[in-house]
XYZ file of C-alpha atoms in Angstrom:
341
model
C -103.589 -38.957 -7.885
C -104.192 -36.817 -10.986
C -103.094 -33.652 -9.168
C -99.835 -35.324 -8.123
C -99.116 -36.341 -11.722
C -99.736 -32.801 -12.971
C -97.322 -31.369 -10.383
C -94.628 -33.855 -11.442
C -95.060 -32.943 -15.105
C -94.746 -29.232 -14.313
C -91.510 -29.775 -12.367
C -90.063 -31.796 -15.225
C -90.914 -29.069 -17.734
C -89.279 -26.371 -15.574
C -86.062 -28.353 -15.137
C -85.882 -28.978 -18.877
C -86.379 -25.256 -19.570
C -83.547 -24.319 -17.194
C -81.211 -26.867 -18.757
C -81.941 -25.687 -22.272
C -81.564 -22.039 -21.322
C -78.294 -22.023 -19.331
C -76.490 -25.192 -20.391
C -77.302 -25.419 -24.058
C -74.580 -27.151 -26.058
C -74.652 -24.620 -28.912
C -74.370 -21.678 -26.513
C -71.259 -23.063 -24.767
C -69.624 -23.948 -28.048
C -70.295 -20.514 -29.492
C -68.813 -18.818 -26.438
C -65.613 -20.853 -26.576
C -65.170 -20.219 -30.275
C -65.466 -16.472 -29.745
C -62.889 -16.542 -26.949
C -60.354 -18.474 -29.035
C -60.767 -16.118 -31.938
C -60.274 -13.039 -29.749
C -57.118 -14.290 -28.037
C -54.683 -13.373 -30.859
C -56.279 -9.951 -31.200
C -55.934 -9.238 -27.494
C -52.325 -10.460 -27.540
C -51.470 -8.178 -30.433
C -53.119 -5.185 -28.751
C -51.205 -5.901 -25.558
C -47.831 -5.996 -27.331
C -48.602 -2.783 -29.224
C -49.523 -1.026 -25.971
C -46.245 -2.135 -24.410
C -44.299 -0.871 -27.421
C -45.851 2.594 -27.074
C -44.591 2.915 -23.494
C -46.250 4.690 -20.565
C -48.591 7.638 -21.059
C -47.216 11.149 -20.885
C -47.748 12.665 -17.431
C -50.556 15.188 -17.646
C -51.749 17.967 -15.424
C -54.776 17.040 -13.246
C -56.837 19.679 -15.054
C -56.696 17.496 -18.182
C -58.798 14.781 -16.517
C -61.831 16.801 -15.487
C -62.914 19.479 -13.048
C -60.024 21.644 -11.795
C -60.322 24.787 -9.705
C -56.987 26.579 -9.518
C -58.117 29.115 -6.901
C -59.242 26.346 -4.568
C -55.965 24.474 -4.983
C -53.904 27.566 -4.206
C -56.035 28.323 -1.135
C -55.708 24.716 0.063
C -51.918 24.859 -0.372
C -51.594 27.646 2.184
C -53.957 25.978 4.620
C -52.089 22.675 4.424
C -48.961 24.502 5.538
C -50.838 26.314 8.299
C -50.049 29.740 6.828
C -52.275 32.642 5.813
C -51.103 33.927 2.447
C -52.607 36.808 0.563
C -54.111 35.300 -2.570
C -52.638 37.756 -5.054
C -49.133 37.486 -3.550
C -49.181 33.689 -3.390
C -50.416 33.427 -6.973
C -47.614 35.739 -8.083
C -45.125 33.474 -6.308
C -46.331 30.543 -8.435
C -45.868 32.220 -11.836
C -42.595 31.481 -13.623
C -40.993 33.866 -16.073
C -41.544 31.505 -19.034
C -45.281 31.334 -18.344
C -45.515 35.123 -17.991
C -43.764 35.658 -21.331
C -46.030 33.177 -23.124
C -49.140 34.786 -21.655
C -48.024 38.267 -22.731
C -47.393 37.068 -26.278
C -50.814 35.427 -26.458
C -52.543 38.522 -25.106
C -50.772 40.780 -27.573
C -51.858 38.608 -30.499
C -55.469 38.546 -29.345
C -55.631 42.276 -28.690
C -53.642 43.287 -31.783
C -50.437 44.241 -29.995
C -52.147 46.380 -27.412
C -49.336 47.632 -25.156
C -51.662 48.137 -22.210
C -51.938 44.379 -21.710
C -48.157 43.869 -21.409
C -47.030 42.975 -17.905
C -50.504 42.079 -16.680
C -48.999 38.964 -15.086
C -45.931 39.298 -12.821
C -43.405 36.496 -12.484
C -41.912 35.329 -9.200
C -38.217 36.120 -9.600
C -38.341 39.195 -7.362
C -40.074 37.257 -4.607
C -37.577 34.428 -5.073
C -34.668 36.828 -4.530
C -36.293 38.182 -1.368
C -36.947 34.670 -0.093
C -33.354 33.582 -0.728
C -31.913 36.577 1.141
C -34.267 36.050 4.081
C -33.485 32.329 4.246
C -29.728 32.827 4.036
C -29.713 35.498 6.745
C -31.824 33.496 9.174
C -30.052 30.168 8.617
C -26.669 31.686 9.473
C -28.028 33.406 12.595
C -29.829 30.258 13.760
C -26.767 28.032 13.303
C -24.496 30.503 15.111
C -26.941 30.599 18.024
C -27.223 26.792 18.170
C -23.476 26.139 17.744
C -21.675 29.164 19.262
C -18.373 27.270 19.572
C -18.327 25.981 15.997
C -15.969 27.647 13.558
C -17.395 30.051 11.008
C -16.181 27.801 8.176
C -18.395 25.016 9.513
C -21.358 27.364 9.819
C -20.914 28.416 6.192
C -20.636 24.816 5.020
C -23.912 23.872 6.727
C -25.494 27.082 5.455
C -24.494 26.253 1.871
C -26.009 22.792 2.293
C -29.348 24.138 3.538
C -29.615 27.044 1.082
C -28.559 25.008 -1.959
C -30.786 24.704 -5.011
C -31.097 20.962 -4.402
C -32.537 21.549 -0.913
C -35.065 24.128 -2.115
C -36.074 21.821 -4.966
C -36.515 18.831 -2.641
C -38.576 20.723 -0.062
C -40.726 22.345 -2.754
C -41.488 19.013 -4.418
C -42.557 17.553 -1.056
C -44.911 20.412 -0.158
C -47.285 19.941 -3.107
C -46.131 22.642 -5.523
C -46.217 20.285 -8.487
C -49.770 20.974 -9.659
C -50.058 24.687 -8.874
C -46.855 26.019 -10.464
C -47.797 28.120 -13.484
C -45.578 27.138 -16.397
C -45.969 26.201 -20.064
C -45.040 22.511 -19.790
C -45.694 19.800 -17.193
C -44.334 18.440 -14.868
C -42.087 21.118 -13.301
C -38.318 20.692 -13.306
C -35.989 20.899 -10.312
C -35.144 24.479 -11.225
C -38.859 25.369 -11.244
C -39.303 23.883 -7.771
C -36.244 25.788 -6.524
C -37.362 29.205 -7.777
C -40.953 28.710 -6.643
C -39.972 27.555 -3.153
C -37.837 30.649 -2.669
C -40.725 32.786 -3.915
C -43.114 31.136 -1.434
C -40.828 32.218 1.429
C -40.792 35.767 0.061
C -44.574 35.707 -0.413
C -45.079 34.676 3.210
C -42.886 37.555 4.388
C -44.990 40.023 2.368
C -48.290 38.417 3.361
C -47.565 38.413 7.115
C -44.142 39.420 8.460
C -40.495 38.407 8.455
C -40.782 36.512 11.750
C -43.447 34.232 10.315
C -41.333 33.597 7.221
C -38.334 32.744 9.417
C -40.457 30.242 11.345
C -41.460 28.717 8.009
C -37.775 28.394 7.034
C -36.993 26.800 10.379
C -39.851 24.288 10.222
C -39.354 23.176 6.617
C -35.710 23.806 5.672
C -33.552 23.829 8.809
C -35.424 20.789 10.083
C -33.697 18.771 7.333
C -30.607 18.728 9.587
C -32.351 16.308 11.944
C -31.488 13.394 9.651
C -27.932 14.597 8.941
C -24.611 14.643 10.792
C -23.312 18.197 10.683
C -19.754 16.953 11.200
C -19.970 15.103 7.882
C -21.385 18.127 6.067
C -18.257 20.112 6.936
C -15.160 18.101 6.043
C -12.067 19.334 7.884
C -9.006 18.920 5.644
C -6.291 18.739 8.334
C -7.923 17.898 11.684
C -4.649 17.359 13.577
C -3.259 20.692 12.413
C -6.471 22.502 13.331
C -6.447 20.824 16.750
C -2.878 22.013 17.273
C -3.898 25.613 16.545
C -6.902 25.348 18.877
C -4.814 23.995 21.764
C -2.157 26.656 21.177
C -4.861 29.341 21.285
C -6.103 27.907 24.586
C -2.595 27.840 26.055
C -2.366 24.046 26.150
C 0.406 21.755 24.973
C 0.294 20.297 21.428
C -1.748 17.102 20.888
C -0.010 13.818 21.600
C -1.570 10.693 20.008
C -1.134 7.408 21.876
C -2.172 3.880 21.036
C -4.610 2.715 23.712
C -5.143 -0.842 22.458
C -5.162 -2.871 19.266
C -6.816 -6.044 18.034
C -6.076 -8.421 15.153
C -3.042 -6.477 13.974
C -1.862 -9.303 11.668
C -5.297 -10.069 10.200
C -7.628 -8.465 7.661
C -9.844 -7.246 10.535
C -7.231 -5.187 12.324
C -8.431 -2.488 14.711
C -6.462 0.241 16.449
C -7.826 2.547 19.137
C -5.905 5.805 19.498
C -6.331 8.535 22.082
C -5.192 12.151 21.807
C -3.753 13.711 24.973
C -2.817 17.250 25.952
C -1.318 18.137 29.303
C -1.853 14.488 30.327
C -5.605 14.786 29.688
C -7.538 12.676 27.211
C -9.241 15.093 24.820
C -10.321 12.652 22.091
C -10.350 8.994 21.143
C -11.450 6.926 18.138
C -10.852 3.544 16.444
C -9.496 2.931 12.947
C -8.298 0.250 10.551
C -4.767 1.636 10.715
C -2.899 3.765 13.210
C -2.947 6.824 10.906
C -6.697 6.559 10.361
C -7.277 6.161 14.103
C -5.138 9.259 14.817
C -7.121 11.350 12.316
C -10.459 10.167 13.724
C -9.280 10.862 17.285
C -8.337 14.410 16.267
C -11.789 14.851 14.723
C -13.361 13.580 17.944
C -11.387 16.145 19.936
C -12.576 18.911 17.599
C -16.174 17.729 18.035
C -15.842 18.044 21.796
C -14.308 21.502 21.502
C -17.086 22.733 19.152
C -19.788 20.863 21.146
C -20.951 18.964 18.041
C -20.389 15.439 19.325
C -22.918 12.686 18.674
C -24.576 12.991 22.109
C -25.157 16.754 21.778
C -28.543 18.253 22.564
C -31.027 18.283 19.659
C -31.885 21.353 17.614
C -34.528 23.669 19.037
C -37.826 24.164 17.223
C -41.247 25.683 17.952
C -41.610 26.731 21.606
C -38.000 25.980 22.548
C -36.626 28.379 19.950
C -38.367 31.334 21.616
C -35.763 31.229 24.402
C -32.936 31.193 21.857
C -31.118 34.510 21.481
C -30.494 35.154 17.781
C -28.011 37.860 16.829
C -27.915 38.574 13.098
C -24.654 40.544 13.271
C -22.449 38.232 15.348
C -20.062 35.771 13.682
C -18.276 32.780 15.178
C -14.518 32.467 15.451
C -12.743 31.627 12.214
C -9.928 29.169 11.543
C -7.922 31.913 9.857
C -8.008 33.941 13.093
C -6.604 30.993 15.036
C -3.815 30.470 12.536
C -2.870 34.174 12.500
C -3.022 34.339 16.286
C -0.646 31.448 16.678
């Protein structure tokens, strides 16, 4: 009986100790008072942080360990290319960074002329890369679209070799953190110059064929999501079609209304076909008869140049090995058709 009473007293003491320790009235009150007093301070700090705006974007090296050599090596491996380290690093140095480094070295070494030019910028490589890209893009497009007019080839070439395209591709390949320049992040112009220099660096590191494959896999491949007929806008499609048919010895184009729907409503639709020698050579719908005639003429030109919507896709990787590329040949020009007629 006495042992049972002692056990009960011990359990009561333990429960009282737990209650006093974790659920003490003074402790809860003190905690709530501290929270209420801190709320205005936290609110004020929050509003001040919002007023300051977002943090300035910093280079990853500002946050801790950064190994530039490893990043440059990993860049080439991510692309599946074997660059020479010294050539690739030269392709990543902008002229502004090279000038700042030369000035700093001259101040440290008391204007020692031997240190000038120790770092080379990438403008020479960029010029080589641009020439290589331009030459190969024209030859590739002429081989893929042999019946397309030279004006269309040049329009697509200008689209692919534009500064905007080089800047976009360079920003997507991970050049942001390894470009050597004085400020961060790089601008579109920095991406453009560096991307051209990377193409030139690959040609010097391996060969021209490997650099052309790089251009095909990363720049020409951007055409997959584009309609080449929209890149080149023909000003007078019916007049051009007339010259083409005259050159082929066919009669001039004759547009005919095939059918129409809702002519007196806001949703009118006209379907026009273009005929030559009683053969249908193009057809297209339009909101008005004139629009339908223009679109039908464009459809006929697409069929003549073999650039219609159901054309075969562009050739890449293994399929391009069977493609005969002639760097000297040019497609027929619109001016030749007009002079010949």
